[in-house]
mmCIF file of C-alpha atoms and ligand atoms in Angstrom:
data_model
loop_
_atom_site.group_PDB
_atom_site.id
_atom_site.type_symbol
_atom_site.label_atom_id
_atom_site.label_comp_id
_atom_site.label_asym_id
_atom_site.label_seq_id
_atom_site.Cartn_x
_atom_site.Cartn_y
_atom_site.Cartn_z
ATOM 1 C CA MET A 18 92.546 111.873 143.579
ATOM 2 C CA LYS A 19 94.779 114.515 144.688
ATOM 3 C CA THR A 20 95.473 118.273 143.379
ATOM 4 C CA VAL A 21 97.789 119.439 143.822
ATOM 5 C CA VAL A 22 98.913 123.311 141.777
ATOM 6 C CA GLU A 23 102.709 123.507 142.317
ATOM 7 C CA VAL A 24 105.632 121.574 140.082
ATOM 8 C CA GLU A 25 107.170 120.441 143.168
ATOM 9 C CA ALA A 26 104.219 118.471 144.730
ATOM 10 C CA LEU A 27 103.307 117.157 141.272
ATOM 11 C CA ARG A 28 106.741 115.801 140.812
ATOM 12 C CA ASP A 29 106.452 113.725 144.319
ATOM 13 C CA GLY A 30 103.618 113.028 143.951
ATOM 14 C CA LEU A 31 104.550 111.137 140.474
ATOM 15 C CA GLN A 32 108.431 110.635 141.578
ATOM 16 C CA ARG A 33 106.615 107.522 144.229
ATOM 17 C CA TRP A 34 104.775 105.600 141.672
ATOM 18 C CA ARG A 35 107.719 104.981 139.535
ATOM 19 C CA SER A 36 110.134 104.017 141.713
ATOM 20 C CA ALA A 37 106.974 101.007 142.154
ATOM 21 C CA GLY A 38 107.426 100.539 138.829
ATOM 22 C CA GLU A 39 103.602 102.301 137.553
ATOM 23 C CA ARG A 40 102.845 103.186 134.476
ATOM 24 C CA ILE A 41 101.270 107.029 133.951
ATOM 25 C CA ALA A 42 98.884 108.503 131.179
ATOM 26 C CA LEU A 43 98.437 112.362 130.764
ATOM 27 C CA VAL A 44 94.916 113.734 129.841
ATOM 28 C CA ALA A 45 95.969 117.096 128.933
ATOM 29 C CA THR A 46 92.885 119.069 129.409
ATOM 30 C CA MET A 47 92.443 122.873 129.754
ATOM 31 C CA GLY A 48 88.561 122.281 132.328
ATOM 32 C CA ASN A 49 84.997 122.291 131.230
ATOM 33 C CA LEU A 50 85.375 118.601 130.816
ATOM 34 C CA HIS A 51 81.904 117.023 129.663
ATOM 35 C CA GLN A 52 81.985 113.188 128.960
ATOM 36 C CA GLY A 53 84.052 113.656 126.317
ATOM 37 C CA HIS A 54 87.309 114.272 128.290
ATOM 38 C CA LEU A 55 85.941 111.587 130.909
ATOM 39 C CA ARG A 56 86.169 109.358 128.180
ATOM 40 C CA LEU A 57 89.863 110.190 127.674
ATOM 41 C CA VAL A 58 90.307 109.211 130.756
ATOM 42 C CA ALA A 59 88.564 105.580 130.776
ATOM 43 C CA GLU A 60 90.737 105.260 128.079
ATOM 44 C CA ALA A 61 93.626 106.166 130.427
ATOM 45 C CA ARG A 62 92.725 104.016 133.538
ATOM 46 C CA LYS A 63 93.022 100.344 130.355
ATOM 47 C CA ARG A 64 96.269 102.166 129.373
ATOM 48 C CA ALA A 65 98.416 102.551 132.354
ATOM 49 C CA ASP A 66 98.609 101.874 135.702
ATOM 50 C CA ARG A 67 98.109 106.302 137.348
ATOM 51 C CA VAL A 68 95.976 108.681 135.299
ATOM 52 C CA VAL A 69 96.910 112.259 135.421
ATOM 53 C CA VAL A 70 94.648 115.025 134.793
ATOM 54 C CA THR A 71 96.395 118.979 133.921
ATOM 55 C CA ILE A 72 93.690 121.301 133.246
ATOM 56 C CA PHE A 73 95.446 124.396 132.502
ATOM 57 C CA VAL A 74 93.389 127.213 130.779
ATOM 58 C CA ASN A 75 96.437 127.773 127.672
ATOM 59 C CA PRO A 76 96.771 131.189 127.058
ATOM 60 C CA MET A 77 99.454 130.980 124.192
ATOM 61 C CA GLN A 78 96.844 128.782 122.227
ATOM 62 C CA PHE A 79 94.454 132.066 121.968
ATOM 63 C CA SER A 80 94.745 134.699 119.421
ATOM 64 C CA ALA A 81 93.753 138.364 120.371
ATOM 65 C CA GLY A 82 90.012 139.174 120.485
ATOM 66 C CA GLU A 83 89.106 134.821 120.972
ATOM 67 C CA ASP A 84 87.291 134.013 123.958
ATOM 68 C CA LEU A 85 90.148 133.396 126.549
ATOM 69 C CA SER A 86 88.663 135.726 129.383
ATOM 70 C CA VAL A 87 84.934 134.088 129.421
ATOM 71 C CA TYR A 88 86.276 130.081 128.594
ATOM 72 C CA PRO A 89 83.825 128.168 131.003
ATOM 73 C CA ARG A 90 85.648 127.745 134.276
ATOM 74 C CA THR A 91 84.104 125.242 137.095
ATOM 75 C CA LEU A 92 86.414 124.145 138.529
ATOM 76 C CA GLY A 93 85.189 122.275 141.764
ATOM 77 C CA GLU A 94 82.271 120.352 139.398
ATOM 78 C CA ASP A 95 85.758 119.056 137.024
ATOM 79 C CA GLN A 96 87.421 117.612 139.856
ATOM 80 C CA GLN A 97 84.051 115.769 141.202
ATOM 81 C CA LYS A 98 84.200 114.386 137.872
ATOM 82 C CA LEU A 99 88.363 113.425 138.083
ATOM 83 C CA GLN A 100 87.330 111.611 140.772
ATOM 84 C CA ALA A 101 84.396 108.996 140.117
ATOM 85 C CA ALA A 102 86.002 108.538 136.798
ATOM 86 C CA GLY A 103 89.431 107.112 138.516
ATOM 87 C CA ALA A 104 92.197 109.582 138.256
ATOM 88 C CA ASP A 105 94.825 109.537 140.682
ATOM 89 C CA LEU A 106 96.492 112.875 140.009
ATOM 90 C CA LEU A 107 94.785 116.451 139.324
ATOM 91 C CA PHE A 108 97.467 119.140 137.877
ATOM 92 C CA MET A 109 96.509 122.607 138.269
ATOM 93 C CA PRO A 110 98.788 124.878 137.368
ATOM 94 C CA GLN A 111 99.245 129.060 137.761
ATOM 95 C CA ILE A 112 99.725 130.960 134.385
ATOM 96 C CA GLU A 113 103.145 132.342 135.938
ATOM 97 C CA THR A 114 104.155 128.515 136.512
ATOM 98 C CA ILE A 115 103.550 127.668 133.416
ATOM 99 C CA TYR A 116 105.054 130.549 132.247
ATOM 100 C CA PRO A 117 107.330 132.210 134.431
ATOM 101 C CA ARG A 118 108.653 134.759 132.019
ATOM 102 C CA GLY A 119 105.484 135.929 130.987
ATOM 103 C CA VAL A 120 103.738 134.109 128.133
ATOM 104 C CA ALA A 121 105.569 136.071 125.235
ATOM 105 C CA ALA A 122 108.759 135.401 126.396
ATOM 106 C CA THR A 123 109.200 132.033 126.118
ATOM 107 C CA THR A 124 110.381 129.528 124.010
ATOM 108 C CA GLN A 125 108.048 128.330 121.147
ATOM 109 C CA VAL A 126 107.292 125.193 119.730
ATOM 110 C CA LEU A 127 106.769 125.167 116.205
ATOM 111 C CA VAL A 128 105.505 122.631 114.882
ATOM 112 C CA ALA A 129 106.096 121.243 110.999
ATOM 113 C CA GLU A 130 104.047 124.243 109.151
ATOM 114 C CA SER A 131 102.922 122.073 106.074
ATOM 115 C CA LEU A 132 101.057 120.914 109.312
ATOM 116 C CA SER A 133 100.265 123.257 111.241
ATOM 117 C CA GLU A 134 99.905 126.237 109.237
ATOM 118 C CA GLN A 135 96.780 125.709 107.305
ATOM 119 C CA LEU A 136 93.228 125.004 108.363
ATOM 120 C CA CYS A 137 92.332 125.814 111.528
ATOM 121 C CA GLY A 138 96.313 127.119 111.598
ATOM 122 C CA LEU A 139 95.582 129.741 109.719
ATOM 123 C CA ASP A 140 91.684 130.897 111.023
ATOM 124 C CA ARG A 141 93.640 131.104 114.304
ATOM 125 C CA PRO A 142 97.910 132.412 113.697
ATOM 126 C CA GLY A 143 99.759 131.242 116.827
ATOM 127 C CA HIS A 144 96.944 129.044 117.793
ATOM 128 C CA PHE A 145 99.109 125.164 117.236
ATOM 129 C CA VAL A 146 102.157 126.790 118.356
ATOM 130 C CA GLY A 147 100.688 127.150 122.007
ATOM 131 C CA VAL A 148 99.191 124.129 121.863
ATOM 132 C CA ALA A 149 102.153 122.619 121.399
ATOM 133 C CA THR A 150 104.406 124.094 123.370
ATOM 134 C CA VAL A 151 102.219 123.820 126.606
ATOM 135 C CA VAL A 152 101.536 119.925 125.742
ATOM 136 C CA SER A 153 105.463 119.440 125.960
ATOM 137 C CA LYS A 154 105.710 121.198 128.914
ATOM 138 C CA LEU A 155 102.719 119.207 130.586
ATOM 139 C CA PHE A 156 104.955 116.571 128.643
ATOM 140 C CA ASN A 157 108.306 117.044 130.429
ATOM 141 C CA LEU A 158 106.997 117.864 133.683
ATOM 142 C CA VAL A 159 104.436 114.858 134.112
ATOM 143 C CA GLN A 160 106.629 112.439 131.471
ATOM 144 C CA PRO A 161 103.535 109.599 130.756
ATOM 145 C CA GLN A 162 104.082 106.484 129.148
ATOM 146 C CA VAL A 163 100.837 108.011 127.117
ATOM 147 C CA ALA A 164 98.683 110.492 126.523
ATOM 148 C CA LEU A 165 95.651 110.881 125.214
ATOM 149 C CA PHE A 166 93.981 113.279 122.835
ATOM 150 C CA GLY A 167 90.453 113.368 121.470
ATOM 151 C CA GLN A 168 89.898 112.460 118.024
ATOM 152 C CA LYS A 169 87.027 115.895 117.591
ATOM 153 C CA ASP A 170 89.879 118.342 117.388
ATOM 154 C CA TYR A 171 91.957 116.052 114.688
ATOM 155 C CA GLN A 172 94.909 118.554 113.318
ATOM 156 C CA GLN A 173 95.376 119.504 116.936
ATOM 157 C CA LEU A 174 96.058 115.249 117.332
ATOM 158 C CA LEU A 175 98.935 114.741 114.207
ATOM 159 C CA VAL A 176 100.074 118.470 115.358
ATOM 160 C CA ILE A 177 101.434 116.952 119.445
ATOM 161 C CA ARG A 178 101.642 113.668 117.348
ATOM 162 C CA ARG A 179 104.344 115.551 114.904
ATOM 163 C CA PHE A 180 106.082 116.941 117.263
ATOM 164 C CA CYS A 181 106.552 114.052 119.089
ATOM 165 C CA GLU A 182 108.208 112.331 116.124
ATOM 166 C CA ASP A 183 110.389 115.151 115.674
ATOM 167 C CA LEU A 184 112.152 116.064 119.266
ATOM 168 C CA ASN A 185 111.727 112.003 120.040
ATOM 169 C CA PHE A 186 108.967 112.522 123.301
ATOM 170 C CA PRO A 187 109.169 109.088 124.297
ATOM 171 C CA VAL A 188 105.583 109.155 125.054
ATOM 172 C CA GLN A 189 103.024 106.821 123.051
ATOM 173 C CA ILE A 190 100.112 109.254 121.769
ATOM 174 C CA VAL A 191 96.887 107.797 121.267
ATOM 175 C CA GLY A 192 93.699 109.194 119.742
ATOM 176 C CA VAL A 193 90.210 108.981 121.182
ATOM 177 C CA THR A 194 87.025 108.431 119.211
ATOM 178 C CA THR A 195 85.271 111.604 119.487
ATOM 179 C CA GLU A 196 81.696 111.263 121.764
ATOM 180 C CA ARG A 197 78.269 112.737 120.873
ATOM 181 C CA GLU A 198 75.709 114.421 121.565
ATOM 182 C CA ALA A 199 72.325 111.889 121.340
ATOM 183 C CA ASP A 200 72.089 114.142 117.960
ATOM 184 C CA GLY A 201 75.716 113.747 116.258
ATOM 185 C CA LEU A 202 76.739 117.074 117.849
ATOM 186 C CA ALA A 203 80.162 116.990 118.838
ATOM 187 C CA MET A 204 80.765 117.675 122.763
ATOM 188 C CA SER A 205 82.278 120.631 123.362
ATOM 189 C CA SER A 206 82.507 123.007 126.414
ATOM 190 C CA ARG A 207 82.050 125.678 123.319
ATOM 191 C CA ASN A 208 79.186 124.254 123.165
ATOM 192 C CA GLY A 209 77.624 126.017 125.710
ATOM 193 C CA TYR A 210 78.275 129.232 123.484
ATOM 194 C CA LEU A 211 75.281 128.078 121.972
ATOM 195 C CA THR A 212 71.145 129.722 122.278
ATOM 196 C CA ALA A 213 68.507 127.551 122.723
ATOM 197 C CA GLU A 214 67.915 128.512 119.039
ATOM 198 C CA GLN A 215 71.717 127.459 117.139
ATOM 199 C CA ARG A 216 71.488 124.712 119.879
ATOM 200 C CA VAL A 217 68.615 123.265 117.858
ATOM 201 C CA THR A 218 70.783 124.845 114.371
ATOM 202 C CA ALA A 219 74.436 123.373 115.292
ATOM 203 C CA PRO A 220 73.796 118.859 114.853
ATOM 204 C CA MET A 221 73.760 120.021 111.325
ATOM 205 C CA LEU A 222 77.635 120.175 110.716
ATOM 206 C CA TYR A 223 77.481 116.266 111.863
ATOM 207 C CA ARG A 224 74.340 115.443 109.343
ATOM 208 C CA GLN A 225 76.667 116.737 106.469
ATOM 209 C CA LEU A 226 79.693 116.073 107.744
ATOM 210 C CA HIS A 227 78.399 112.268 107.439
ATOM 211 C CA ARG A 228 75.839 113.298 104.109
ATOM 212 C CA LEU A 229 79.115 114.680 102.625
ATOM 213 C CA ALA A 230 81.456 111.746 103.643
ATOM 214 C CA LYS A 231 79.292 109.093 101.975
ATOM 215 C CA HIS A 232 79.066 110.982 98.789
ATOM 216 C CA LEU A 233 82.862 110.752 98.448
ATOM 217 C CA LEU A 234 82.640 106.695 99.602
ATOM 218 C CA GLU A 235 80.140 106.796 96.333
ATOM 219 C CA GLY A 236 83.002 108.985 94.408
ATOM 220 C CA TYR A 237 81.326 112.372 94.104
ATOM 221 C CA GLU A 238 84.839 114.195 93.004
ATOM 222 C CA PRO A 239 86.232 116.526 96.152
ATOM 223 C CA LYS A 240 85.402 120.328 94.836
ATOM 224 C CA GLN A 241 82.230 119.995 94.983
ATOM 225 C CA VAL A 242 81.199 117.986 97.532
ATOM 226 C CA CYS A 243 82.846 120.543 99.909
ATOM 227 C CA GLN A 244 81.587 123.560 98.295
ATOM 228 C CA GLN A 245 78.143 122.025 97.981
ATOM 229 C CA CYS A 246 78.176 121.443 101.911
ATOM 230 C CA GLU A 247 79.180 124.722 102.719
ATOM 231 C CA GLN A 248 76.992 126.320 100.842
ATOM 232 C CA ARG A 249 74.320 124.166 103.347
ATOM 233 C CA LEU A 250 75.654 125.457 105.885
ATOM 234 C CA ASN A 251 75.877 128.876 105.574
ATOM 235 C CA GLU A 252 72.666 129.272 104.497
ATOM 236 C CA ALA A 253 70.879 127.372 107.886
ATOM 237 C CA GLY A 254 73.019 130.184 109.632
ATOM 238 C CA PHE A 255 76.176 128.575 110.014
ATOM 239 C CA SER A 256 79.230 131.280 108.863
ATOM 240 C CA VAL A 257 81.715 128.474 107.448
ATOM 241 C CA ASP A 258 85.907 129.066 108.046
ATOM 242 C CA TYR A 259 86.090 125.602 105.987
ATOM 243 C CA VAL A 260 84.667 122.227 104.818
ATOM 244 C CA GLU A 261 88.149 120.336 103.042
ATOM 245 C CA VAL A 262 88.431 117.046 102.234
ATOM 246 C CA ARG A 263 92.541 116.154 103.397
ATOM 247 C CA ARG A 264 94.905 112.795 102.967
ATOM 248 C CA ALA A 265 94.165 111.227 107.112
ATOM 249 C CA SER A 266 97.828 110.742 107.222
ATOM 250 C CA ASP A 267 99.656 114.430 107.320
ATOM 251 C CA LEU A 268 96.308 116.695 106.094
ATOM 252 C CA SER A 269 97.463 117.248 102.369
ATOM 253 C CA ALA A 270 95.547 117.757 100.336
ATOM 254 C CA ASP A 271 96.789 116.167 97.443
ATOM 255 C CA LEU A 272 94.644 113.252 97.342
ATOM 256 C CA SER A 273 96.090 111.919 94.083
ATOM 257 C CA GLY A 274 96.901 108.201 94.354
ATOM 258 C CA THR A 275 95.116 107.906 98.188
ATOM 259 C CA PRO A 276 92.189 105.740 98.319
ATOM 260 C CA PRO A 277 88.907 107.149 99.690
ATOM 261 C CA ARG A 278 89.157 105.307 102.766
ATOM 262 C CA GLU A 279 92.655 107.498 103.580
ATOM 263 C CA TRP A 280 91.123 110.320 104.146
ATOM 264 C CA VAL A 281 89.204 113.019 106.559
ATOM 265 C CA VAL A 282 86.440 115.697 105.537
ATOM 266 C CA LEU A 283 87.129 118.069 108.685
ATOM 267 C CA VAL A 284 84.286 121.907 109.188
ATOM 268 C CA ALA A 285 84.939 124.271 111.321
ATOM 269 C CA ALA A 286 82.481 127.007 111.615
ATOM 270 C CA GLN A 287 80.947 129.989 113.419
ATOM 271 C CA LEU A 288 77.157 129.419 114.733
ATOM 272 C CA GLY A 289 76.618 132.949 116.546
ATOM 273 C CA ALA A 290 79.202 132.218 119.673
ATOM 274 C CA ALA A 291 80.771 129.118 119.727
ATOM 275 C CA ARG A 292 83.162 128.783 116.764
ATOM 276 C CA LEU A 293 82.700 124.674 116.166
ATOM 277 C CA ILE A 294 84.543 121.917 114.355
ATOM 278 C CA ASP A 295 83.998 118.077 113.575
ATOM 279 C CA ASN A 296 85.621 115.675 111.347
ATOM 280 C CA ILE A 297 85.096 112.638 109.647
ATOM 281 C CA LEU A 298 87.151 109.308 109.338
ATOM 282 C CA LEU A 299 86.335 108.452 105.864
ATOM 283 C CA ALA A 300 87.823 104.745 107.076
ATOM 284 C CA ASP A 301 84.988 104.318 109.638
ATOM 285 C CA VAL A 302 81.841 105.503 107.819
ATOM 286 C CA VAL A 303 79.640 102.516 107.586
ATOM 287 C CA VAL A 304 77.366 102.389 103.822
HETATM 288 O O1 PAF B 16 92.821 120.759 123.580
HETATM 289 C C1 PAF B 16 92.471 121.464 124.537
HETATM 290 O O2 PAF B 16 92.439 121.231 125.599
HETATM 291 C C2 PAF B 16 93.764 121.624 124.462
HETATM 292 O O3 PAF B 16 94.435 122.185 123.252
HETATM 293 C C3 PAF B 16 95.606 121.480 125.315
HETATM 294 C C4 PAF B 16 95.665 119.797 124.733
HETATM 295 C C5 PAF B 16 94.847 121.114 126.875
HETATM 296 C C6 PAF B 16 96.143 122.127 125.205
HETATM 297 O O4 PAF B 16 95.708 122.995 126.112
#
């Protein structure tokens, strides 16, 4: 696996593959790679001849006071993991390469507010503008035929799908099932912020989501079960930002006329220094 930092070197590598008619997949990451990222690489390998991975901790998607300065950076280990996973090219640009005019002076991609300015978009103002802007830049730089994103960041996945449709990016967006620890906790770089005690509490998030999802399939009222779930999590030491049931296709809060199997339950909660998010598609729940 080759590692490149400059755009010219990236383009040189890609050009050779493209002239040979090879199909290119992109896995965009912020590094500190775990099994969830490696699963994206494995899925990418099934769908393309060449897999490009990017590592870039994108300042535009962090609000003031968030964890940008302490976000874990583990480059050497990441490179080894990607090599072993069979990635072909790692692009890890400098901030100045992605934002030559500075972050604030860069053109931004604002995805339909009905989708991006709710849930995590409310708690993290500007977050999805930052995500959509950097991902669209990476799409233009790499020009992949297919790009893979984890379903753990479900709203992010829909935001990326939406801007690709709205702005006619010719990229197929594939969502990949959330990778979980043995106790159900969704894998995330931010799990590393948990203390040993909080790590024991953290899997409760998924257990409660699962319980809520089953109740919805049994016909309970979404509002009632969300409130109960939120209360249990707060009592256990979480500080819940939201527990919401939405239409899985577009995150609309209007569930009328749609069967529960077309819903998604989403949760975001702070536990100590970690903001954890998770979700369950009711279509995937076995009763
Ligand atoms: O999910 C992430 O790691 C980031 O939001 C992404 C998609 C790499 C954009 O910076």
